[in-house]
Amino acid sequence: MKINEIIEKINARAATSLPEEDFELEKAFSSDLMSDVLTLEEENILLITGLANVQLIRTAEMANIDVVVLARGKKASPEMVELASENGLVILETPFSIYKTSGILYSNGLKPVY
């Protein structure tokens, strides 16, 4: 799925600038445990989480995650936005729960990591 499709499907708002060229994401992973995120060996991943802190952005960068979706109405702090922008990471914010967000994206073709 392309980022703009994802934004539309999950009623999201981009907290960071979107890339000039929309790109395709193939897989998603949902977790609030950053230790689980660090075990991922895939690339081109979207992460759905309820966490909203700078450590999340640092972990996403280390795990080669391209897009982070903050669920449950969580908002990215200015520090998160700055760090994500420096690392080319997109942050989206959705009012939906992690479960609902995952279900919507799965039903629209985004595959699970495992």
XYZ file of N, CA and C in Angstrom:
342
model
N 0.833 -1.186 0.000
C 0.000 0.000 0.000
C 0.877 1.249 0.000
N 0.420 2.243 -0.657
C 1.124 3.524 -0.670
C 0.748 4.326 0.581
N 1.638 5.216 0.987
C 1.419 5.999 2.206
C 0.111 6.784 2.138
N -0.171 7.384 1.003
C -1.413 8.161 0.887
C -2.653 7.292 1.035
N -2.600 6.052 0.571
C -3.709 5.116 0.766
C -3.868 4.790 2.244
N -2.750 4.572 2.908
C -2.772 4.249 4.340
C -3.403 5.397 5.123
N -2.980 6.613 4.826
C -3.526 7.792 5.504
C -5.047 7.839 5.349
N -5.516 7.593 4.146
C -6.953 7.629 3.884
C -7.693 6.525 4.640
N -7.170 5.311 4.600
C -7.861 4.158 5.192
C -7.968 4.248 6.712
N -6.933 4.778 7.368
C -6.946 4.796 8.842
C -7.200 6.200 9.407
N -7.678 7.092 8.546
C -8.028 8.445 8.984
C -6.860 9.101 9.725
N -5.683 8.992 9.131
C -4.453 9.451 9.788
C -4.081 10.867 9.379
N -3.210 11.433 10.186
C -2.611 12.735 9.914
C -1.105 12.541 9.933
N -0.422 13.114 8.977
C 1.042 13.020 8.941
C 1.627 14.056 9.898
N 2.439 13.585 10.850
C 3.111 14.482 11.794
C 4.416 15.000 11.202
N 4.966 14.258 10.258
C 6.193 14.652 9.562
C 5.840 14.959 8.112
N 6.768 15.522 7.406
C 6.573 15.732 5.970
C 6.541 14.380 5.277
N 5.716 14.286 4.260
C 5.671 13.060 3.467
C 6.743 13.135 2.396
N 7.271 11.978 1.983
C 8.279 11.996 0.917
C 7.676 12.546 -0.373
N 8.522 13.167 -1.174
C 8.045 13.723 -2.446
C 7.440 12.638 -3.324
N 8.045 11.475 -3.301
C 7.546 10.359 -4.099
C 6.922 9.326 -3.169
N 5.619 9.091 -3.346
C 4.909 8.105 -2.542
C 5.515 6.731 -2.814
N 5.732 5.944 -1.780
C 6.317 4.621 -1.990
C 5.422 3.541 -1.408
N 5.674 2.333 -1.851
C 4.867 1.176 -1.498
C 5.404 0.517 -0.231
N 4.499 0.218 0.696
C 4.832 -0.575 1.876
C 4.183 -1.934 1.705
N 4.908 -2.981 2.032
C 4.397 -4.329 1.823
C 3.951 -5.011 3.106
N 4.609 -4.679 4.231
C 4.337 -5.402 5.471
C 4.191 -4.455 6.651
N 3.474 -4.955 7.675
C 3.278 -4.173 8.893
C 3.525 -5.046 10.114
N 3.826 -4.379 11.214
C 4.069 -5.039 12.495
C 3.467 -4.157 13.575
N 2.779 -4.767 14.528
C 2.182 -4.020 15.637
C 2.845 -4.445 16.934
N 3.340 -3.464 17.694
C 3.963 -3.790 18.976
C 4.185 -2.539 19.805
N 4.103 -2.719 21.115
C 4.524 -1.692 22.060
C 5.846 -2.085 22.708
N 6.345 -3.270 22.390
C 7.621 -3.746 22.936
C 8.732 -3.485 21.923
N 9.571 -2.540 22.220
C 10.633 -2.192 21.280
C 11.664 -3.307 21.162
N 11.771 -4.167 22.166
C 12.670 -5.320 22.045
C 12.177 -6.255 20.943
N 10.868 -6.378 20.768
C 10.326 -7.182 19.665
C 10.599 -6.514 18.320
N 10.489 -5.208 18.275
C 10.742 -4.471 17.032
C 12.186 -4.672 16.589
N 13.102 -4.689 17.538
C 14.524 -4.846 17.198
C 14.856 -6.227 16.638
N 13.964 -7.194 16.781
C 14.217 -8.534 16.232
C 13.838 -8.643 14.756
N 13.162 -7.633 14.220
C 12.704 -7.687 12.828
C 13.883 -7.644 11.868
N 13.817 -8.495 10.860
C 14.873 -8.536 9.851
C 14.373 -8.082 8.487
N 13.115 -7.705 8.413
C 12.510 -7.245 7.162
C 12.847 -5.774 6.931
N 12.641 -5.336 5.708
C 12.732 -3.917 5.384
C 11.415 -3.495 4.758
N 11.236 -2.186 4.596
C 10.018 -1.665 3.990
C 8.798 -2.003 4.851
N 8.903 -1.702 6.149
C 7.883 -2.065 7.137
C 7.199 -0.824 7.696
N 5.933 -0.998 8.024
C 5.165 -0.017 8.764
C 4.989 -0.558 10.179
N 5.249 0.251 11.182
C 5.084 -0.140 12.582
C 3.877 0.574 13.158
N 2.980 -0.194 13.772
C 1.810 0.358 14.455
C 2.048 0.203 15.951
N 1.947 1.309 16.697
C 2.247 1.259 18.124
C 1.436 2.292 18.894
N 1.342 2.068 20.183
C 0.708 3.026 21.076
C 1.724 3.867 21.811
N 2.997 3.624 21.558
C 4.050 4.406 22.200
C 4.249 5.720 21.462
N 4.658 6.729 22.196
C 4.949 8.022 21.571
C 6.076 8.682 22.352
N 7.309 8.247 22.044
C 8.475 8.844 22.697
C 9.672 8.791 21.752
N 10.719 9.492 22.119
C 11.910 9.571 21.268
C 12.560 8.202 21.098
N 12.494 7.350 22.121
C 13.083 6.010 22.014
C 12.423 5.200 20.901
N 11.140 5.423 20.684
C 10.435 4.765 19.579
C 11.085 5.119 18.249
N 11.388 6.380 18.046
C 11.982 6.825 16.787
C 13.390 6.257 16.636
N 14.150 6.244 17.705
C 15.507 5.665 17.654
C 15.449 4.173 17.320
N 14.500 3.473 17.915
C 14.339 2.040 17.642
C 13.909 1.813 16.200
N 12.962 2.594 15.726
C 12.489 2.454 14.343
C 13.625 2.680 13.358
N 14.461 3.650 13.647
C 15.603 3.933 12.772
C 16.571 2.752 12.761
N 16.839 2.176 13.922
C 17.748 1.023 14.007
C 17.173 -0.206 13.304
N 15.844 -0.338 13.311
C 15.180 -1.503 12.727
C 14.806 -1.299 11.258
N 15.254 -0.204 10.648
C 14.965 0.088 9.238
C 13.476 0.169 8.929
N 12.717 0.749 9.844
C 11.288 0.949 9.638
C 11.096 2.278 8.921
N 10.223 2.286 7.921
C 10.004 3.481 7.106
C 8.893 4.380 7.631
N 7.848 3.753 8.187
C 6.676 4.503 8.634
C 6.251 4.002 10.007
N 5.985 4.937 10.917
C 5.460 4.613 12.243
C 4.062 5.204 12.341
N 3.108 4.379 12.768
C 1.745 4.847 13.003
C 1.515 4.879 14.506
N 1.221 6.058 15.019
C 0.885 6.213 16.431
C -0.620 6.029 16.562
N -1.031 4.998 17.286
C -2.442 4.655 17.421
C -3.055 5.308 18.663
N -4.346 5.133 18.800
C -5.114 5.589 19.970
C -5.036 7.097 20.198
N -4.883 7.854 19.119
C -4.865 9.302 19.246
C -3.593 9.886 19.824
N -2.539 9.068 19.915
C -1.260 9.571 20.433
C -0.689 10.590 19.456
N 0.023 11.560 19.996
C 0.612 12.629 19.191
C 2.130 12.602 19.304
N 2.786 12.875 18.207
C 4.249 12.947 18.189
C 4.690 14.271 18.802
N 5.705 14.207 19.642
C 6.270 15.422 20.234
C 7.140 16.128 19.194
N 7.436 17.401 19.403
C 8.339 18.100 18.479
C 9.701 17.403 18.364
N 10.185 16.840 19.463
C 11.471 16.126 19.433
C 11.383 14.875 18.559
N 10.256 14.165 18.642
C 10.059 12.982 17.805
C 10.023 13.365 16.333
N 9.299 14.425 16.020
C 9.175 14.878 14.630
C 10.538 15.287 14.088
N 11.303 16.010 14.884
C 12.631 16.451 14.443
C 13.548 15.262 14.175
N 13.599 14.315 15.108
C 14.467 13.144 14.944
C 14.013 12.289 13.763
N 12.714 12.086 13.627
C 12.190 11.298 12.505
C 12.528 11.964 11.174
N 12.370 13.259 11.102
C 12.667 13.991 9.867
C 14.140 13.891 9.503
N 15.001 13.970 10.501
C 16.446 13.835 10.263
C 16.799 12.467 9.697
N 15.996 11.450 10.041
C 16.281 10.078 9.620
C 15.391 9.594 8.479
N 14.599 10.482 7.885
C 13.754 10.103 6.756
C 12.606 9.188 7.127
N 12.157 9.263 8.360
C 11.077 8.415 8.867
C 9.764 9.194 8.835
N 8.699 8.526 8.427
C 7.375 9.144 8.392
C 6.617 8.746 9.652
N 6.008 9.728 10.316
C 5.147 9.454 11.469
C 3.723 9.818 11.088
N 2.811 8.862 11.282
C 1.386 9.093 11.076
C 0.674 8.953 12.414
N -0.388 9.706 12.602
C -1.180 9.638 13.832
C -2.609 9.262 13.466
N -3.150 8.237 14.139
C -4.520 7.810 13.884
C -5.302 7.764 15.195
N -6.589 8.078 15.134
C -7.405 7.973 16.341
C -7.794 6.529 16.660
N -7.578 5.620 15.713
C -8.007 4.235 15.879
C -7.090 3.454 16.820
N -7.625 2.383 17.394
C -6.826 1.490 18.241
C -5.811 0.728 17.390
N -4.859 0.123 18.049
C -3.880 -0.712 17.342
C -4.607 -1.847 16.622
N -5.565 -2.459 17.300
C -6.309 -3.580 16.734
C -7.068 -3.157 15.474
N -7.804 -2.059 15.564
C -8.583 -1.593 14.411
C -7.670 -1.171 13.268
N -6.599 -0.463 13.583
C -5.647 -0.030 12.557
C -5.055 -1.232 11.838
N -4.633 -2.230 12.610
C -4.065 -3.446 12.024
C -5.079 -4.140 11.129
N -6.315 -4.255 11.604
C -7.359 -4.924 10.835
C -7.663 -4.226 9.523
N -7.752 -2.909 9.564
C -8.034 -2.142 8.346
C -6.914 -2.331 7.330
N -5.683 -2.196 7.784
C -4.554 -2.309 6.854
C -4.411 -3.733 6.322
N -4.629 -4.728 7.170
C -4.572 -6.125 6.727
C -5.659 -6.394 5.685
N -6.865 -5.928 5.948
C -7.970 -6.191 5.014
C -7.801 -5.448 3.691
N -6.900 -4.480 3.671
C -6.623 -3.745 2.433
C -5.314 -4.169 1.779
N -4.768 -5.306 2.205
C -3.644 -5.898 1.490
C -2.271 -5.780 2.112
N -2.137 -5.061 3.223
C -0.832 -4.982 3.876
C -0.594 -6.293 4.616
N 0.521 -6.934 4.344
C 0.799 -8.259 4.904
C 1.477 -8.147 6.272
N 1.288 -9.163 7.125
C 1.998 -9.168 8.404
C 3.453 -9.579 8.202
N 4.317 -9.147 9.104
C 5.718 -9.566 9.043
C 5.794 -11.072 9.250
N 5.021 -11.585 10.204
C 4.898 -13.037 10.427
C 3.634 -13.322 11.178
